[in-house]
Amino acid sequence: MLLLGVAVYFAADAEFRQQRDQAISAEVADLLREGGGPELRSELAERRGTRATGGFMYALFDPGGSRVAGTLDTAMPAPGFSMIMFNDPKEGPDVARADTRVLADGTRLVVAVDSESVEAIDATILTLFGAVFVAMLAIGLVGALLLGRYLRRRLDAITATANDIMAGDLAQRMPVGGNGDEFDSVASALNAMLDRIAGLMENLRQVSSDVAHDLRTPLLRLRGQLELVGHVDGAAQKSIELGDELMRLFASILRIAEVEGGGIERQFQPVDLSLLTEDVAETFLPAMADSGRSLEWIISPNVRVLGDRELLAQAIANLLDNARIHTPSGTAVDLRLYADQTNVLLSVSDDGPGVPAEDRAKILRRFFRGEASRSTPGNGLGLSLVGAVARSHGGEVRIGDSAPGLCVTIELPRLQ
């Protein structure tokens, strides 16, 4: 603002001074049209009276430097524009801007304007600018104080919440106002992060509890078989099989952790999900038929996604395997793949007993096994891996009711 004011002041001052010089030149040219000698002296005398306009002052000097006409009381100036000192009858010595012309007879015509008018305009500009500058400083100071108070209040609230969370109150969340400003955006992002962290911690607690619970039975069985080694035929082989089962369990846990840990997106490539789904379905068709279940599929062509081919195949296989294991013989399993402009939907449904409504939100959790699945093989990690794969590909898994039966749908973003 200060730099702008200085620039405006000097620009305006230069413009006013240029206009003043142009007015003086026009006045000189008008006088010169009167000619020289007596005519010019008569015109100067007349303009000193009723025709005096624009604040002009005049003087005519002979070649010797004596003023012979006009009322401008000053020494004879040099030719051209110059700043002169003159004697003002009211104020005494003063400064004026003058244009001096040498005429053909050697006399010098001087037309001058008191610099007081330009100085008054400059003083007005400075006064206005000073008032505006002071007002701007006051408004800026008040605004800075109000903004600082607002920033401290918002930051103190975020800091207090962060301190409460560090103290162990994980249920606390950053306050979000109704203004929709940058602080609200940051608070919303932090709350989403805290919700994600809380979900991961809850998942960790649940996994730890479930691992301890689910490993107890196979470990006891393994211990029992080891005690029979050397006394009962086949105990050693049974122990090896139990050990392999435990290894597969830990491999599944590590695979889910790897997928949920992030970073696999860097390996994503375009995948023709139509061909991949058809390949997996054809692979599962004999197993379905041998177990007394039927498998049919409807697959839209040319459905492409950006992802990991192996993980997507594992997710589809887990859905089909889940339908094969947890449904009775004679169940019809239906696999569908279709897409719209933006999303891809892959669903596996059956007409089996289904899952109780209260358990549908839980079956994606690690190690969760409903009451009807306690007697079936598995460790409760199949659908958990499906959910992890969907999330890592920017999608989600929805659990629905086929009425009767269960419908599990994977929704993924479509590759255009």
Short mmCIF file of C-alpha atoms in Angstrom, two decimals:
data_model
loop_
_atom_site.label_atom_id
_atom_site.label_comp_id
_atom_site.label_asym_id
_atom_site.label_seq_id
_atom_site.Cartn_x
_atom_site.Cartn_y
_atom_site.Cartn_z
CA MET A 1 0.00 0.00 0.00
CA LEU A 2 2.87 2.36 0.81
CA LEU A 3 4.62 1.63 -2.48
CA LEU A 4 1.34 2.09 -4.37
CA GLY A 5 0.71 5.41 -2.63
CA VAL A 6 4.20 6.71 -3.47
CA ALA A 7 3.75 5.65 -7.11
CA VAL A 8 0.33 7.32 -7.33
CA TYR A 9 1.66 10.51 -5.71
CA PHE A 10 4.56 10.94 -8.13
CA ALA A 11 2.46 9.95 -11.15
CA ALA A 12 -0.26 12.46 -10.24
CA ASP A 13 2.30 15.19 -9.49
CA ALA A 14 4.01 14.65 -12.84
CA GLU A 15 0.67 14.71 -14.67
CA PHE A 16 -0.44 17.96 -12.99
CA ARG A 17 2.90 19.62 -13.72
CA GLN A 18 2.72 18.53 -17.35
CA GLN A 19 -0.80 19.93 -17.66
CA ARG A 20 0.42 23.19 -16.09
CA ASP A 21 3.29 23.46 -18.60
CA GLN A 22 0.89 22.76 -21.49
CA ALA A 23 -1.45 25.49 -20.27
CA ILE A 24 1.45 27.96 -20.02
CA SER A 25 2.61 27.05 -23.55
CA ALA A 26 -0.92 27.54 -24.90
CA GLU A 27 -1.12 30.93 -23.21
CA VAL A 28 2.24 31.99 -24.67
CA ALA A 29 1.17 30.87 -28.15
CA ASP A 30 -2.05 32.88 -27.80
CA LEU A 31 -0.11 36.00 -26.85
CA LEU A 32 2.37 35.59 -29.68
CA ARG A 33 -0.48 35.65 -32.17
CA GLU A 34 -1.02 39.28 -31.12
CA GLY A 35 2.33 40.15 -32.60
CA GLY A 36 5.02 42.22 -30.90
CA GLY A 37 5.62 45.80 -29.91
CA PRO A 38 2.69 48.00 -28.85
CA GLU A 39 0.08 45.37 -29.65
CA LEU A 40 1.65 42.87 -27.24
CA ARG A 41 2.00 45.47 -24.49
CA SER A 42 -1.64 46.46 -24.94
CA GLU A 43 -2.74 42.80 -24.74
CA LEU A 44 -0.71 42.28 -21.55
CA ALA A 45 -2.30 45.35 -20.00
CA GLU A 46 -5.76 44.15 -20.97
CA ARG A 47 -5.21 40.61 -19.63
CA ARG A 48 -3.99 42.07 -16.37
CA GLY A 49 -7.54 43.32 -15.93
CA THR A 50 -10.87 41.69 -16.64
CA ARG A 51 -9.52 39.04 -19.07
CA ALA A 52 -6.99 37.54 -16.63
CA THR A 53 -7.78 33.80 -16.40
CA GLY A 54 -6.09 30.65 -15.16
CA GLY A 55 -3.92 32.44 -12.62
CA PHE A 56 -1.38 33.49 -15.27
CA MET A 57 1.16 36.24 -14.55
CA TYR A 58 2.90 38.17 -17.33
CA ALA A 59 6.06 40.20 -17.87
CA LEU A 60 7.79 41.71 -20.90
CA PHE A 61 11.48 42.58 -20.64
CA ASP A 62 13.54 44.76 -23.00
CA PRO A 63 16.94 43.49 -24.20
CA GLY A 64 18.58 45.24 -21.26
CA GLY A 65 16.58 43.19 -18.71
CA SER A 66 14.17 45.92 -17.60
CA ARG A 67 10.49 45.00 -17.22
CA VAL A 68 8.49 47.17 -19.63
CA ALA A 69 5.07 45.53 -19.35
CA GLY A 70 3.15 43.10 -17.14
CA THR A 71 2.84 42.78 -13.38
CA LEU A 72 5.10 39.79 -12.73
CA ASP A 73 7.74 41.11 -10.33
CA THR A 74 10.80 38.96 -11.02
CA ALA A 75 14.25 39.13 -12.57
CA MET A 76 14.47 38.34 -16.27
CA PRO A 77 14.72 34.51 -16.55
CA ALA A 78 16.59 32.47 -19.14
CA PRO A 79 14.69 31.30 -22.26
CA GLY A 80 12.50 28.18 -21.96
CA PHE A 81 10.76 26.62 -18.97
CA SER A 82 12.22 27.30 -15.52
CA MET A 83 11.30 27.73 -11.88
CA ILE A 84 11.50 31.41 -10.90
CA MET A 85 11.26 33.45 -7.74
CA PHE A 86 8.82 36.34 -7.81
CA ASN A 87 7.50 38.84 -5.31
CA ASP A 88 3.87 38.07 -4.41
CA PRO A 89 2.10 41.27 -3.24
CA LYS A 90 0.22 39.26 -0.58
CA GLU A 91 2.66 36.53 0.48
CA GLY A 92 6.03 37.98 -0.39
CA PRO A 93 8.72 35.93 -2.14
CA ASP A 94 7.21 32.85 -3.82
CA VAL A 95 7.96 30.23 -6.49
CA ALA A 96 6.36 30.05 -9.92
CA ARG A 97 6.68 28.04 -13.12
CA ALA A 98 7.53 30.22 -16.11
CA ASP A 99 7.97 29.93 -19.89
CA THR A 100 10.25 32.59 -21.41
CA ARG A 101 10.28 33.36 -25.15
CA VAL A 102 12.74 35.68 -26.97
CA LEU A 103 10.88 37.78 -29.56
CA ALA A 104 12.23 39.09 -32.88
CA ASP A 105 12.94 42.54 -31.48
CA GLY A 106 15.06 41.10 -28.64
CA THR A 107 12.43 41.51 -25.96
CA ARG A 108 11.49 38.53 -23.71
CA LEU A 109 7.93 37.47 -22.98
CA VAL A 110 7.42 35.64 -19.66
CA VAL A 111 4.21 33.79 -18.75
CA ALA A 112 4.18 32.21 -15.27
CA VAL A 113 1.83 30.34 -12.93
CA ASP A 114 2.18 30.23 -9.17
CA SER A 115 3.26 26.71 -8.04
CA GLU A 116 0.89 26.99 -5.09
CA SER A 117 -1.96 25.21 -6.96
CA VAL A 118 0.13 22.12 -7.75
CA GLU A 119 1.53 22.12 -4.23
CA ALA A 120 -2.03 22.27 -2.85
CA ILE A 121 -3.04 19.27 -4.97
CA ASP A 122 0.05 17.37 -3.81
CA ALA A 123 -0.78 18.20 -0.20
CA THR A 124 -4.37 16.98 -0.72
CA ILE A 125 -3.12 13.70 -2.20
CA LEU A 126 -0.70 13.21 0.69
CA THR A 127 -3.44 13.99 3.23
CA LEU A 128 -5.89 11.57 1.65
CA PHE A 129 -3.28 8.87 1.30
CA GLY A 130 -2.13 9.37 4.88
CA ALA A 131 -5.69 9.05 6.15
CA VAL A 132 -6.30 5.93 4.06
CA PHE A 133 -2.97 4.43 5.12
CA VAL A 134 -3.70 5.01 8.79
CA ALA A 135 -7.19 3.56 8.38
CA MET A 136 -5.72 0.56 6.55
CA LEU A 137 -3.20 0.00 9.33
CA ALA A 138 -5.98 0.15 11.91
CA ILE A 139 -8.19 -2.25 9.96
CA GLY A 140 -5.21 -4.54 9.37
CA LEU A 141 -4.32 -4.51 13.06
CA VAL A 142 -7.87 -5.27 14.12
CA GLY A 143 -8.15 -7.96 11.44
CA ALA A 144 -4.84 -9.50 12.49
CA LEU A 145 -5.93 -9.58 16.13
CA LEU A 146 -9.27 -11.17 15.25
CA LEU A 147 -7.64 -13.66 12.89
CA GLY A 148 -4.96 -14.49 15.44
CA ARG A 149 -7.62 -15.04 18.08
CA TYR A 150 -9.57 -17.29 15.71
CA LEU A 151 -6.46 -19.25 14.75
CA ARG A 152 -5.42 -19.70 18.38
CA ARG A 153 -8.91 -20.87 19.31
CA ARG A 154 -9.06 -23.44 16.50
CA LEU A 155 -5.49 -24.62 17.03
CA ASP A 156 -5.96 -24.83 20.80
CA ALA A 157 -9.01 -27.03 20.26
CA ILE A 158 -7.06 -29.33 17.94
CA THR A 159 -4.10 -29.39 20.33
CA ALA A 160 -6.32 -30.18 23.32
CA THR A 161 -7.98 -33.02 21.42
CA ALA A 162 -4.60 -34.38 20.33
CA ASN A 163 -3.38 -34.27 23.95
CA ASP A 164 -6.49 -36.14 25.10
CA ILE A 165 -5.90 -38.80 22.44
CA MET A 166 -2.24 -39.15 23.45
CA ALA A 167 -3.38 -39.46 27.06
CA GLY A 168 -5.41 -42.53 26.09
CA ASP A 169 -8.87 -41.19 25.25
CA LEU A 170 -9.04 -42.65 21.75
CA ALA A 171 -12.73 -41.78 21.36
CA GLN A 172 -11.94 -38.06 21.09
CA ARG A 173 -12.21 -36.43 17.66
CA MET A 174 -11.15 -33.08 16.25
CA PRO A 175 -13.88 -30.42 16.45
CA VAL A 176 -15.41 -29.58 13.07
CA GLY A 177 -17.22 -26.26 12.76
CA GLY A 178 -19.91 -25.33 10.32
CA ASN A 179 -17.87 -22.87 8.26
CA GLY A 180 -16.33 -25.41 5.91
CA ASP A 181 -12.98 -23.59 6.06
CA GLU A 182 -9.47 -25.02 5.89
CA PHE A 183 -9.51 -25.95 9.58
CA ASP A 184 -12.69 -27.96 9.07
CA SER A 185 -11.07 -29.73 6.11
CA VAL A 186 -7.99 -30.57 8.18
CA ALA A 187 -10.13 -31.66 11.15
CA SER A 188 -12.25 -33.91 8.91
CA ALA A 189 -9.14 -35.48 7.41
CA LEU A 190 -7.65 -36.03 10.87
CA ASN A 191 -10.91 -37.55 12.10
CA ALA A 192 -10.98 -39.91 9.13
CA MET A 193 -7.41 -40.88 9.93
CA LEU A 194 -8.28 -41.41 13.61
CA ASP A 195 -11.30 -43.52 12.65
CA ARG A 196 -9.05 -45.62 10.44
CA ILE A 197 -6.49 -46.00 13.22
CA ALA A 198 -9.23 -46.89 15.72
CA GLY A 199 -10.58 -49.47 13.29
CA LEU A 200 -7.13 -50.96 12.82
CA MET A 201 -6.54 -51.10 16.57
CA GLU A 202 -9.91 -52.73 17.12
CA ASN A 203 -9.11 -55.14 14.33
CA LEU A 204 -5.76 -55.86 15.96
CA ARG A 205 -7.43 -56.55 19.30
CA GLN A 206 -9.99 -58.76 17.62
CA VAL A 207 -7.34 -60.62 15.62
CA SER A 208 -5.19 -61.15 18.70
CA SER A 209 -8.15 -62.54 20.60
CA ASP A 210 -9.30 -64.68 17.70
CA VAL A 211 -5.81 -66.03 16.99
CA ALA A 212 -5.40 -67.03 20.62
CA HIS A 213 -8.84 -68.65 20.63
CA ASP A 214 -8.65 -70.39 17.24
CA LEU A 215 -5.10 -71.65 17.67
CA ARG A 216 -5.85 -73.26 21.00
CA THR A 217 -7.79 -76.18 19.50
CA PRO A 218 -5.33 -77.13 16.71
CA LEU A 219 -2.38 -76.74 19.08
CA LEU A 220 -4.03 -79.04 21.62
CA ARG A 221 -4.76 -81.52 18.86
CA LEU A 222 -1.18 -81.30 17.66
CA ARG A 223 0.11 -81.86 21.18
CA GLY A 224 -2.16 -84.87 21.56
CA GLN A 225 -0.96 -86.39 18.32
CA LEU A 226 2.68 -85.78 19.24
CA GLU A 227 2.13 -87.70 22.47
CA LEU A 228 0.89 -90.64 20.40
CA VAL A 229 3.90 -90.70 18.11
CA GLY A 230 5.66 -94.03 18.61
CA HIS A 231 2.62 -95.58 20.23
CA VAL A 232 -0.14 -95.25 17.59
CA ASP A 233 0.24 -95.87 13.87
CA GLY A 234 -0.34 -92.77 11.75
CA ALA A 235 0.16 -90.34 14.63
CA ALA A 236 3.29 -88.87 13.05
CA GLN A 237 1.52 -88.24 9.73
CA LYS A 238 -1.44 -86.73 11.52
CA SER A 239 0.92 -84.43 13.42
CA ILE A 240 2.48 -83.29 10.15
CA GLU A 241 -0.98 -82.57 8.70
CA LEU A 242 -1.91 -80.53 11.76
CA GLY A 243 1.37 -78.63 11.45
CA ASP A 244 0.63 -77.93 7.78
CA GLU A 245 -2.82 -76.67 8.74
CA LEU A 246 -1.25 -74.25 11.20
CA MET A 247 1.22 -73.08 8.52
CA ARG A 248 -1.65 -72.43 6.11
CA LEU A 249 -3.44 -70.46 8.82
CA PHE A 250 -0.44 -68.24 9.44
CA ALA A 251 0.13 -67.87 5.67
CA SER A 252 -3.45 -66.60 5.31
CA ILE A 253 -2.98 -64.13 8.17
CA LEU A 254 0.25 -62.84 6.65
CA ARG A 255 -1.37 -62.54 3.21
CA ILE A 256 -4.21 -60.42 4.61
CA ALA A 257 -1.71 -58.25 6.51
CA GLU A 258 0.32 -57.81 3.33
CA VAL A 259 -2.72 -56.70 1.35
CA GLU A 260 -3.99 -54.34 4.05
CA GLY A 261 -0.52 -52.93 4.65
CA GLY A 262 -0.68 -50.99 1.36
CA GLY A 263 1.97 -50.50 -1.29
CA ILE A 264 0.66 -53.18 -3.65
CA GLU A 265 -0.95 -50.44 -5.77
CA ARG A 266 2.43 -49.79 -7.37
CA GLN A 267 2.21 -53.23 -8.99
CA PHE A 268 -1.29 -52.76 -10.43
CA GLN A 269 -1.78 -53.36 -14.14
CA PRO A 270 -4.82 -53.45 -16.43
CA VAL A 271 -6.66 -56.76 -15.94
CA ASP A 272 -9.38 -58.23 -18.16
CA LEU A 273 -11.70 -59.23 -15.33
CA SER A 274 -14.11 -60.96 -17.73
CA LEU A 275 -11.51 -63.50 -18.86
CA LEU A 276 -10.11 -63.90 -15.35
CA THR A 277 -13.55 -64.57 -13.84
CA GLU A 278 -14.40 -67.09 -16.53
CA ASP A 279 -11.09 -68.91 -15.97
CA VAL A 280 -11.70 -69.16 -12.22
CA ALA A 281 -15.30 -70.30 -12.75
CA GLU A 282 -14.24 -73.05 -15.15
CA THR A 283 -11.59 -74.17 -12.66
CA PHE A 284 -14.19 -74.49 -9.89
CA LEU A 285 -16.82 -76.19 -12.01
CA PRO A 286 -15.55 -79.79 -11.39
CA ALA A 287 -15.24 -79.25 -7.62
CA MET A 288 -18.76 -77.86 -7.48
CA ALA A 289 -20.12 -80.82 -9.44
CA ASP A 290 -18.23 -83.35 -7.27
CA SER A 291 -19.69 -81.81 -4.10
CA GLY A 292 -23.24 -82.00 -5.47
CA ARG A 293 -23.61 -78.26 -6.18
CA SER A 294 -24.24 -76.51 -9.48
CA LEU A 295 -22.41 -73.45 -10.76
CA GLU A 296 -23.67 -71.09 -13.44
CA TRP A 297 -22.29 -67.76 -14.51
CA ILE A 298 -23.17 -64.70 -16.58
CA ILE A 299 -20.12 -62.61 -17.42
CA SER A 300 -20.22 -59.34 -19.37
CA PRO A 301 -17.39 -59.13 -21.92
CA ASN A 302 -14.51 -56.64 -21.96
CA VAL A 303 -14.76 -55.60 -18.32
CA ARG A 304 -11.37 -54.23 -17.30
CA VAL A 305 -10.00 -53.03 -13.96
CA LEU A 306 -6.65 -51.79 -12.71
CA GLY A 307 -5.30 -54.24 -10.17
CA ASP A 308 -3.33 -57.33 -9.22
CA ARG A 309 -4.40 -60.34 -11.27
CA GLU A 310 -3.35 -62.88 -8.61
CA LEU A 311 -5.19 -61.11 -5.78
CA LEU A 312 -8.36 -60.69 -7.85
CA ALA A 313 -8.29 -64.38 -8.80
CA GLN A 314 -7.80 -65.28 -5.12
CA ALA A 315 -10.80 -63.15 -4.13
CA ILE A 316 -13.08 -64.76 -6.75
CA ALA A 317 -11.85 -68.23 -5.76
CA ASN A 318 -12.52 -67.50 -2.08
CA LEU A 319 -16.10 -66.44 -2.86
CA LEU A 320 -16.77 -69.62 -4.82
CA ASP A 321 -15.03 -71.79 -2.21
CA ASN A 322 -17.06 -70.14 0.54
CA ALA A 323 -20.28 -70.96 -1.35
CA ARG A 324 -19.12 -74.55 -1.89
CA ILE A 325 -18.09 -75.24 1.70
CA HIS A 326 -20.87 -73.51 3.62
CA THR A 327 -23.90 -74.67 1.63
CA PRO A 328 -25.59 -78.09 1.56
CA SER A 329 -25.49 -80.49 -1.38
CA GLY A 330 -27.90 -79.55 -4.13
CA THR A 331 -27.30 -75.79 -3.75
CA ALA A 332 -27.24 -73.69 -6.91
CA VAL A 333 -24.41 -71.15 -7.03
CA ASP A 334 -24.67 -68.18 -9.39
CA LEU A 335 -21.70 -66.03 -10.47
CA ARG A 336 -22.33 -62.72 -12.23
CA LEU A 337 -20.05 -59.98 -13.56
CA TYR A 338 -21.45 -56.78 -15.02
CA ALA A 339 -20.42 -53.13 -15.20
CA ASP A 340 -21.71 -49.63 -15.80
CA GLN A 341 -19.78 -46.55 -16.89
CA THR A 342 -17.78 -46.21 -13.68
CA ASN A 343 -18.11 -49.37 -11.54
CA VAL A 344 -17.69 -53.12 -11.84
CA LEU A 345 -19.92 -55.49 -9.84
CA LEU A 346 -18.94 -59.12 -9.28
CA SER A 347 -21.39 -61.16 -7.21
CA VAL A 348 -21.61 -64.77 -6.00
CA SER A 349 -25.02 -65.84 -4.71
CA ASP A 350 -26.57 -69.15 -3.68
CA ASP A 351 -29.94 -70.51 -2.61
CA GLY A 352 -28.59 -72.14 0.53
CA PRO A 353 -29.47 -71.43 4.17
CA GLY A 354 -27.81 -68.00 4.06
CA VAL A 355 -26.45 -66.04 7.01
CA PRO A 356 -28.53 -64.54 9.83
CA ALA A 357 -29.00 -60.77 9.49
CA GLU A 358 -27.13 -60.11 12.76
CA ASP A 359 -24.06 -61.97 11.45
CA ARG A 360 -23.79 -60.39 7.99
CA ALA A 361 -21.79 -57.42 9.22
CA LYS A 362 -19.36 -59.77 10.97
CA ILE A 363 -18.50 -62.35 8.33
CA LEU A 364 -15.78 -60.13 6.84
CA ARG A 365 -13.94 -60.14 10.16
CA ARG A 366 -10.96 -62.39 10.59
CA PHE A 367 -11.69 -65.81 12.14
CA PHE A 368 -15.43 -65.14 12.37
CA ARG A 369 -17.44 -68.33 12.00
CA GLY A 370 -21.18 -68.47 12.50
CA GLU A 371 -22.86 -71.20 14.45
CA ALA A 372 -23.83 -73.04 11.26
CA SER A 373 -20.17 -73.05 10.11
CA ARG A 374 -18.55 -74.43 13.25
CA SER A 375 -18.59 -77.98 11.89
CA THR A 376 -17.29 -77.09 8.41
CA PRO A 377 -13.62 -76.87 7.39
CA GLY A 378 -11.94 -73.48 7.34
CA ASN A 379 -10.51 -70.83 9.57
CA GLY A 380 -12.76 -67.81 8.91
CA LEU A 381 -10.19 -65.94 6.82
CA GLY A 382 -11.56 -66.41 3.30
CA LEU A 383 -14.03 -63.53 3.21
CA SER A 384 -11.67 -61.39 5.26
CA LEU A 385 -9.13 -61.67 2.44
CA VAL A 386 -11.86 -60.82 -0.09
CA GLY A 387 -12.61 -57.60 1.83
CA ALA A 388 -8.91 -56.71 2.04
CA VAL A 389 -8.45 -57.24 -1.72
CA ALA A 390 -11.51 -55.10 -2.54
CA ARG A 391 -10.35 -52.24 -0.31
CA SER A 392 -6.82 -52.35 -1.73
CA HIS A 393 -8.34 -51.94 -5.22
CA GLY A 394 -10.41 -48.92 -4.18
CA GLY A 395 -13.63 -50.92 -3.85
CA GLU A 396 -15.82 -52.51 -1.22
CA VAL A 397 -17.67 -55.73 -0.38
CA ARG A 398 -21.41 -55.83 0.26
CA ILE A 399 -23.21 -58.69 1.99
CA GLY A 400 -26.82 -59.22 0.91
CA ASP A 401 -29.69 -61.67 1.09
CA SER A 402 -30.56 -63.81 -1.93
CA ALA A 403 -33.88 -64.77 -0.33
CA PRO A 404 -33.04 -67.54 0.27
CA GLY A 405 -29.30 -67.78 0.49
CA LEU A 406 -26.39 -65.36 0.62
CA CYS A 407 -25.14 -62.85 -1.94
CA VAL A 408 -21.64 -61.39 -1.69
CA THR A 409 -20.86 -58.52 -4.11
CA ILE A 410 -17.49 -56.93 -4.86
CA GLU A 411 -17.67 -53.41 -6.28
CA LEU A 412 -14.54 -52.06 -8.01
CA PRO A 413 -13.80 -48.95 -10.09
CA ARG A 414 -13.86 -49.68 -13.80
CA LEU A 415 -10.86 -49.00 -16.01
CA GLN A 416 -12.01 -46.80 -18.86
#
